[in-house]
């Protein structure tokens, strides 16, 4: 079997069996390095980064992607660079560096252009750009990007991309107060994933629906969805999603007068966020934890976690910048092209 055949086989099981995909991908990457097969190295490195993402891991993806980008630019592998730029966007977004994510995703979209070979990668970059806009509070612009991604999927049956874009679009519509439209989009995406037996995004869809339930004070419905999400995450791990589910369950425990249970639950989420380097998630969870500790009268815990939050906030400011919204007008050409 050629390296290309092996890579194609791995791509087929990334979402259904990422553990096996990782086991197959690692020796292929090592062999590509030994044999100086640069194209296979770039594809395998990009794929291994995606596999780590499906497993909810952040181990060596960043290093591999930097190596892959250098290879693309050094050896003129322009046909492989868009996928590497897209994965770099996702990796930086997960790590909380939205400015770098914005740069990589916008570069990816420009490299993709109207080349049908890059249609899937372009869709992923448009989703990512929408998520960055959402993170900076530019919700209308986020919706525009997510609708552009939706148009790229016209006639597609790619359940992964359909569910991915609907999660983001549904949540942005919720933020804009368009509750009925948001819930419909999320429920339809969940139904599609269930019919197609695509489990990967079901937990995240349940999380988003539970967040809407929580804001509408339907705690019982929210808790049922969150417990189902946790059970799904045993088989389709996503550390980001797990931290969010645990964080929301902690909020419900606190709202029901059990700050002690909220503290226990959110500390589990914090451990995952810290190990995975999800610093923006960690900072948000720390803020919640301090609030629960105050409600529980745990002054010792407050002091320790406040110091931790202060240090983390300083580190985030130093690495990402002041936190002010970057100049999103730099995306005007992409909005004109794809909106």
GROMACS .gro file of C-alpha atoms in nm, residues 5-337:
model
  333
    5UNK     CA    1  -0.345   0.503   0.011
    6UNK     CA    2  -0.267   0.480   0.382
    7UNK     CA    3  -0.341   0.851   0.430
    8UNK     CA    4  -0.671   0.813   0.248
    9UNK     CA    5  -0.762   0.518   0.471
   10UNK     CA    6  -0.676   0.719   0.782
   11UNK     CA    7  -0.891   1.010   0.665
   12UNK     CA    8  -1.189   0.775   0.642
   13UNK     CA    9  -1.176   0.689   1.014
   14UNK     CA   10  -1.063   1.017   1.172
   15UNK     CA   11  -1.410   1.086   1.315
   16UNK     CA   12  -1.532   0.731   1.368
   17UNK     CA   13  -1.215   0.580   1.517
   18UNK     CA   14  -0.955   0.850   1.593
   19UNK     CA   15  -0.755   0.622   1.824
   20UNK     CA   16  -0.685   0.378   1.540
   21UNK     CA   17  -0.624   0.668   1.303
   22UNK     CA   18  -0.356   0.799   1.540
   23UNK     CA   19  -0.195   0.454   1.566
   24UNK     CA   20  -0.172   0.432   1.187
   25UNK     CA   21  -0.060   0.790   1.133
   26UNK     CA   22   0.240   0.804   1.368
   27UNK     CA   23   0.455   0.538   1.193
   28UNK     CA   24   0.364   0.685   0.855
   29UNK     CA   25   0.492   1.024   0.970
   30UNK     CA   26   0.813   0.868   1.103
   31UNK     CA   27   0.868   0.679   0.779
   32UNK     CA   28   0.813   0.997   0.574
   33UNK     CA   29   1.084   1.173   0.775
   34UNK     CA   30   1.327   0.882   0.731
   35UNK     CA   31   1.264   0.863   0.358
   36UNK     CA   32   1.256   1.243   0.311
   37UNK     CA   33   0.909   1.212   0.160
   38UNK     CA   34   0.809   1.574   0.217
   39UNK     CA   35   0.458   1.557   0.071
   40UNK     CA   36   0.364   1.259   0.287
   41UNK     CA   37   0.522   1.431   0.588
   42UNK     CA   38   0.306   1.742   0.538
   43UNK     CA   39  -0.014   1.543   0.485
   44UNK     CA   40   0.056   1.313   0.781
   45UNK     CA   41   0.144   1.604   1.011
   46UNK     CA   42  -0.172   1.791   0.913
   47UNK     CA   43  -0.379   1.479   0.962
   48UNK     CA   44  -0.225   1.396   1.299
   49UNK     CA   45  -0.314   1.746   1.417
   50UNK     CA   46  -0.675   1.683   1.316
   51UNK     CA   47  -0.672   1.344   1.491
   52UNK     CA   48  -0.547   1.505   1.812
   53UNK     CA   49  -0.832   1.754   1.779
   54UNK     CA   50  -1.086   1.471   1.758
   55UNK     CA   51  -0.932   1.304   2.063
   56UNK     CA   52  -0.940   1.629   2.256
   57UNK     CA   53  -0.561   1.635   2.284
   58UNK     CA   54  -0.299   1.904   2.232
   59UNK     CA   55   0.030   1.716   2.242
   60UNK     CA   56   0.250   1.782   1.941
   61UNK     CA   57   0.009   1.925   1.686
   62UNK     CA   58   0.148   2.280   1.705
   63UNK     CA   59   0.505   2.164   1.641
   64UNK     CA   60   0.400   1.936   1.358
   65UNK     CA   61   0.200   2.211   1.190
   66UNK     CA   62   0.490   2.457   1.209
   67UNK     CA   63   0.710   2.193   1.046
   68UNK     CA   64   0.447   2.124   0.780
   69UNK     CA   65   0.409   2.493   0.695
   70UNK     CA   66   0.786   2.535   0.664
   71UNK     CA   67   0.797   2.235   0.428
   72UNK     CA   68   0.515   2.375   0.214
   73UNK     CA   69   0.689   2.708   0.174
   74UNK     CA   70   1.039   2.564   0.131
   75UNK     CA   71   0.944   2.300  -0.126
   76UNK     CA   72   0.667   2.488  -0.305
   77UNK     CA   73   0.385   2.256  -0.196
   78UNK     CA   74   0.121   2.523  -0.254
   79UNK     CA   75  -0.152   2.262  -0.299
   80UNK     CA   76  -0.102   2.145   0.061
   81UNK     CA   77  -0.058   2.482   0.233
   82UNK     CA   78  -0.430   2.575   0.267
   83UNK     CA   79  -0.499   2.267   0.483
   84UNK     CA   80  -0.197   2.344   0.701
   85UNK     CA   81  -0.305   2.708   0.743
   86UNK     CA   82  -0.656   2.591   0.838
   87UNK     CA   83  -0.522   2.354   1.104
   88UNK     CA   84  -0.294   2.630   1.240
   89UNK     CA   85  -0.600   2.851   1.269
   90UNK     CA   86  -0.783   2.587   1.469
   91UNK     CA   87  -0.483   2.509   1.688
   92UNK     CA   88  -0.434   2.876   1.781
   93UNK     CA   89  -0.806   2.926   1.837
   94UNK     CA   90  -0.814   2.631   2.077
   95UNK     CA   91  -0.513   2.775   2.259
   96UNK     CA   92  -0.688   3.111   2.297
   97UNK     CA   93  -0.476   3.310   2.051
   98UNK     CA   94  -0.757   3.451   1.841
   99UNK     CA   95  -0.534   3.701   1.660
  100UNK     CA   96  -0.310   3.430   1.516
  101UNK     CA   97  -0.615   3.216   1.440
  102UNK     CA   98  -0.757   3.509   1.243
  103UNK     CA   99  -0.436   3.545   1.043
  104UNK     CA  100  -0.411   3.176   0.956
  105UNK     CA  101  -0.777   3.134   0.863
  106UNK     CA  102  -0.785   3.447   0.648
  107UNK     CA  103  -0.466   3.335   0.471
  108UNK     CA  104  -0.621   2.992   0.421
  109UNK     CA  105  -0.935   3.137   0.262
  110UNK     CA  106  -0.731   3.354   0.027
  111UNK     CA  107  -0.514   3.059  -0.076
  112UNK     CA  108  -0.822   2.842  -0.141
  113UNK     CA  109  -0.988   3.092  -0.373
  114UNK     CA  110  -1.244   2.919  -0.594
  115UNK     CA  111  -1.040   2.599  -0.638
  116UNK     CA  112  -1.285   2.312  -0.595
  117UNK     CA  113  -1.003   2.093  -0.462
  118UNK     CA  114  -0.995   2.319  -0.156
  119UNK     CA  115  -1.373   2.355  -0.112
  120UNK     CA  116  -1.381   2.163   0.215
  121UNK     CA  117  -1.081   2.350   0.356
  122UNK     CA  118  -1.235   2.682   0.254
  123UNK     CA  119  -1.556   2.594   0.438
  124UNK     CA  120  -1.358   2.514   0.753
  125UNK     CA  121  -1.173   2.846   0.731
  126UNK     CA  122  -1.498   3.041   0.688
  127UNK     CA  123  -1.640   2.868   0.996
  128UNK     CA  124  -1.323   2.956   1.186
  129UNK     CA  125  -1.335   3.320   1.080
  130UNK     CA  126  -1.693   3.335   1.199
  131UNK     CA  127  -1.590   3.193   1.534
  132UNK     CA  128  -1.314   3.453   1.574
  133UNK     CA  129  -1.560   3.733   1.492
  134UNK     CA  130  -1.798   3.584   1.748
  135UNK     CA  131  -1.521   3.569   2.009
  136UNK     CA  132  -1.459   3.941   1.959
  137UNK     CA  133  -1.830   4.023   1.980
  138UNK     CA  134  -1.878   4.097   1.610
  139UNK     CA  135  -2.179   3.866   1.597
  140UNK     CA  136  -2.343   3.996   1.278
  141UNK     CA  137  -2.014   3.951   1.094
  142UNK     CA  138  -1.984   3.603   1.244
  143UNK     CA  139  -2.328   3.513   1.110
  144UNK     CA  140  -2.226   3.639   0.766
  145UNK     CA  141  -1.923   3.409   0.763
  146UNK     CA  142  -2.125   3.112   0.888
  147UNK     CA  143  -2.392   3.168   0.624
  148UNK     CA  144  -2.114   3.186   0.364
  149UNK     CA  145  -1.985   2.849   0.489
  150UNK     CA  146  -2.339   2.713   0.465
  151UNK     CA  147  -2.358   2.818   0.100
  152UNK     CA  148  -2.033   2.633   0.031
  153UNK     CA  149  -2.213   2.319   0.151
  154UNK     CA  150  -2.504   2.346  -0.092
  155UNK     CA  151  -2.571   1.995  -0.219
  156UNK     CA  152  -2.315   1.842   0.018
  157UNK     CA  153  -2.392   1.547   0.244
  158UNK     CA  154  -2.082   1.600   0.461
  159UNK     CA  155  -2.243   1.556   0.801
  160UNK     CA  156  -1.929   1.672   0.981
  161UNK     CA  157  -1.922   2.011   0.810
  162UNK     CA  158  -2.299   2.056   0.814
  163UNK     CA  159  -2.313   1.995   1.189
  164UNK     CA  160  -2.003   2.208   1.254
  165UNK     CA  161  -2.136   2.516   1.079
  166UNK     CA  162  -2.485   2.480   1.228
  167UNK     CA  163  -2.344   2.468   1.580
  168UNK     CA  164  -2.172   2.802   1.528
  169UNK     CA  165  -2.455   2.963   1.331
  170UNK     CA  166  -2.717   2.845   1.580
  171UNK     CA  167  -2.522   2.982   1.875
  172UNK     CA  168  -2.463   3.321   1.712
  173UNK     CA  169  -2.833   3.354   1.633
  174UNK     CA  170  -2.903   3.274   1.998
  175UNK     CA  171  -2.664   3.551   2.106
  176UNK     CA  172  -2.855   3.788   1.875
  177UNK     CA  173  -3.178   3.688   2.051
  178UNK     CA  174  -3.322   3.493   1.759
  179UNK     CA  175  -3.411   3.199   1.983
  180UNK     CA  176  -3.659   3.011   1.766
  181UNK     CA  177  -3.430   3.012   1.464
  182UNK     CA  178  -3.130   2.916   1.676
  183UNK     CA  179  -3.303   2.624   1.847
  184UNK     CA  180  -3.442   2.495   1.515
  185UNK     CA  181  -3.096   2.494   1.355
  186UNK     CA  182  -2.938   2.314   1.653
  187UNK     CA  183  -3.218   2.057   1.688
  188UNK     CA  184  -3.206   1.979   1.315
  189UNK     CA  185  -2.830   1.933   1.330
  190UNK     CA  186  -2.863   1.699   1.628
  191UNK     CA  187  -3.129   1.497   1.447
  192UNK     CA  188  -2.906   1.472   1.138
  193UNK     CA  189  -2.611   1.348   1.347
  194UNK     CA  190  -2.830   1.086   1.514
  195UNK     CA  191  -2.979   0.962   1.187
  196UNK     CA  192  -2.635   0.938   1.030
  197UNK     CA  193  -2.489   0.786   1.350
  198UNK     CA  194  -2.229   1.061   1.360
  199UNK     CA  195  -2.156   1.094   1.730
  200UNK     CA  196  -1.871   1.344   1.729
  201UNK     CA  197  -2.076   1.666   1.744
  202UNK     CA  198  -2.376   1.534   1.934
  203UNK     CA  199  -2.231   1.627   2.273
  204UNK     CA  200  -2.156   1.982   2.161
  205UNK     CA  201  -2.503   2.023   2.013
  206UNK     CA  202  -2.656   1.902   2.339
  207UNK     CA  203  -2.433   2.149   2.526
  208UNK     CA  204  -2.553   2.443   2.314
  209UNK     CA  205  -2.916   2.341   2.356
  210UNK     CA  206  -2.861   2.303   2.730
  211UNK     CA  207  -2.714   2.654   2.745
  212UNK     CA  208  -3.031   2.787   2.583
  213UNK     CA  209  -3.242   2.587   2.831
  214UNK     CA  210  -3.040   2.732   3.119
  215UNK     CA  211  -3.091   3.088   3.003
  216UNK     CA  212  -3.463   3.016   2.976
  217UNK     CA  213  -3.458   2.877   3.335
  218UNK     CA  214  -3.541   2.522   3.228
  219UNK     CA  215  -3.275   2.365   3.449
  220UNK     CA  216  -3.423   2.015   3.438
  221UNK     CA  217  -3.411   1.997   3.057
  222UNK     CA  218  -3.060   2.143   3.060
  223UNK     CA  219  -2.931   1.889   3.310
  224UNK     CA  220  -3.074   1.597   3.112
  225UNK     CA  221  -2.896   1.718   2.797
  226UNK     CA  222  -2.569   1.773   2.984
  227UNK     CA  223  -2.573   1.427   3.140
  228UNK     CA  224  -2.635   1.275   2.796
  229UNK     CA  225  -2.346   1.483   2.657
  230UNK     CA  226  -2.112   1.350   2.925
  231UNK     CA  227  -2.210   0.992   2.842
  232UNK     CA  228  -2.135   1.055   2.473
  233UNK     CA  229  -1.798   1.211   2.552
  234UNK     CA  230  -1.681   0.879   2.695
  235UNK     CA  231  -1.684   0.739   2.341
  236UNK     CA  232  -1.615   1.053   2.136
  237UNK     CA  233  -1.381   1.258   2.355
  238UNK     CA  234  -1.353   1.633   2.317
  239UNK     CA  235  -1.175   1.803   2.602
  240UNK     CA  236  -1.307   2.146   2.507
  241UNK     CA  237  -1.664   2.020   2.509
  242UNK     CA  238  -1.610   1.831   2.835
  243UNK     CA  239  -1.485   2.144   3.012
  244UNK     CA  240  -1.791   2.337   2.892
  245UNK     CA  241  -2.034   2.064   2.997
  246UNK     CA  242  -1.877   2.035   3.342
  247UNK     CA  243  -1.869   2.413   3.376
  248UNK     CA  244  -2.239   2.445   3.296
  249UNK     CA  245  -2.330   2.158   3.529
  250UNK     CA  246  -2.134   2.337   3.802
  251UNK     CA  247  -2.336   2.651   3.736
  252UNK     CA  248  -2.657   2.455   3.775
  253UNK     CA  249  -2.534   2.302   4.102
  254UNK     CA  250  -2.452   2.649   4.231
  255UNK     CA  251  -2.788   2.784   4.121
  256UNK     CA  252  -2.954   2.503   4.315
  257UNK     CA  253  -2.774   2.600   4.633
  258UNK     CA  254  -2.485   2.350   4.623
  259UNK     CA  255  -2.165   2.556   4.580
  260UNK     CA  256  -1.967   2.264   4.726
  261UNK     CA  257  -2.073   2.039   4.436
  262UNK     CA  258  -2.014   2.322   4.192
  263UNK     CA  259  -1.657   2.360   4.320
  264UNK     CA  260  -1.586   1.988   4.286
  265UNK     CA  261  -1.722   1.975   3.933
  266UNK     CA  262  -1.550   2.287   3.805
  267UNK     CA  263  -1.216   2.173   3.945
  268UNK     CA  264  -1.243   1.867   3.716
  269UNK     CA  265  -1.300   2.099   3.422
  270UNK     CA  266  -1.009   2.321   3.525
  271UNK     CA  267  -0.769   2.027   3.535
  272UNK     CA  268  -0.859   1.935   3.175
  273UNK     CA  269  -0.827   2.295   3.055
  274UNK     CA  270  -0.490   2.340   3.223
  275UNK     CA  271  -0.343   2.014   3.089
  276UNK     CA  272  -0.464   2.092   2.736
  277UNK     CA  273  -0.339   2.450   2.740
  278UNK     CA  274  -0.687   2.598   2.684
  279UNK     CA  275  -0.594   2.916   2.866
  280UNK     CA  276  -0.900   3.126   2.777
  281UNK     CA  277  -1.124   2.841   2.897
  282UNK     CA  278  -0.916   2.807   3.213
  283UNK     CA  279  -0.951   3.179   3.289
  284UNK     CA  280  -1.328   3.165   3.249
  285UNK     CA  281  -1.356   2.860   3.472
  286UNK     CA  282  -1.134   3.020   3.738
  287UNK     CA  283  -1.366   3.320   3.750
  288UNK     CA  284  -1.661   3.088   3.810
  289UNK     CA  285  -1.470   2.888   4.072
  290UNK     CA  286  -1.388   3.202   4.271
  291UNK     CA  287  -1.757   3.292   4.271
  292UNK     CA  288  -1.855   2.947   4.400
  293UNK     CA  289  -1.583   2.963   4.668
  294UNK     CA  290  -1.721   3.297   4.783
  295UNK     CA  291  -2.070   3.147   4.810
  296UNK     CA  292  -1.926   2.855   5.007
  297UNK     CA  293  -1.725   3.084   5.237
  298UNK     CA  294  -1.397   2.919   5.136
  299UNK     CA  295  -1.156   3.210   5.175
  300UNK     CA  296  -0.844   2.994   5.140
  301UNK     CA  297  -0.958   2.867   4.800
  302UNK     CA  298  -1.048   3.220   4.691
  303UNK     CA  299  -0.699   3.350   4.768
  304UNK     CA  300  -0.521   3.068   4.585
  305UNK     CA  301  -0.742   3.080   4.276
  306UNK     CA  302  -0.737   3.461   4.259
  307UNK     CA  303  -0.357   3.452   4.241
  308UNK     CA  304  -0.379   3.187   3.970
  309UNK     CA  305  -0.633   3.393   3.772
  310UNK     CA  306  -0.424   3.710   3.798
  311UNK     CA  307  -0.114   3.530   3.670
  312UNK     CA  308  -0.308   3.364   3.388
  313UNK     CA  309  -0.473   3.690   3.281
  314UNK     CA  310  -0.132   3.858   3.265
  315UNK     CA  311   0.005   3.574   3.055
  316UNK     CA  312  -0.292   3.596   2.817
  317UNK     CA  313  -0.248   3.972   2.781
  318UNK     CA  314   0.123   3.927   2.713
  319UNK     CA  315   0.079   3.660   2.447
  320UNK     CA  316  -0.241   3.771   2.277
  321UNK     CA  317  -0.233   4.146   2.325
  322UNK     CA  318  -0.449   4.387   2.514
  323UNK     CA  319  -0.765   4.198   2.429
  324UNK     CA  320  -0.899   4.483   2.218
  325UNK     CA  321  -1.085   4.383   1.903
  326UNK     CA  322  -0.841   4.361   1.609
  327UNK     CA  323  -0.915   4.542   1.286
  328UNK     CA  324  -1.176   4.309   1.139
  329UNK     CA  325  -1.205   4.531   0.831
  330UNK     CA  326  -0.908   4.333   0.697
  331UNK     CA  327  -1.165   4.061   0.625
  332UNK     CA  328  -1.370   4.285   0.396
  333UNK     CA  329  -1.236   4.123   0.078
  334UNK     CA  330  -1.332   3.777   0.204
  335UNK     CA  331  -1.682   3.893   0.295
  336UNK     CA  332  -1.717   4.047  -0.050
  337UNK     CA  333  -1.597   3.726  -0.217
   0.00000   0.00000   0.00000
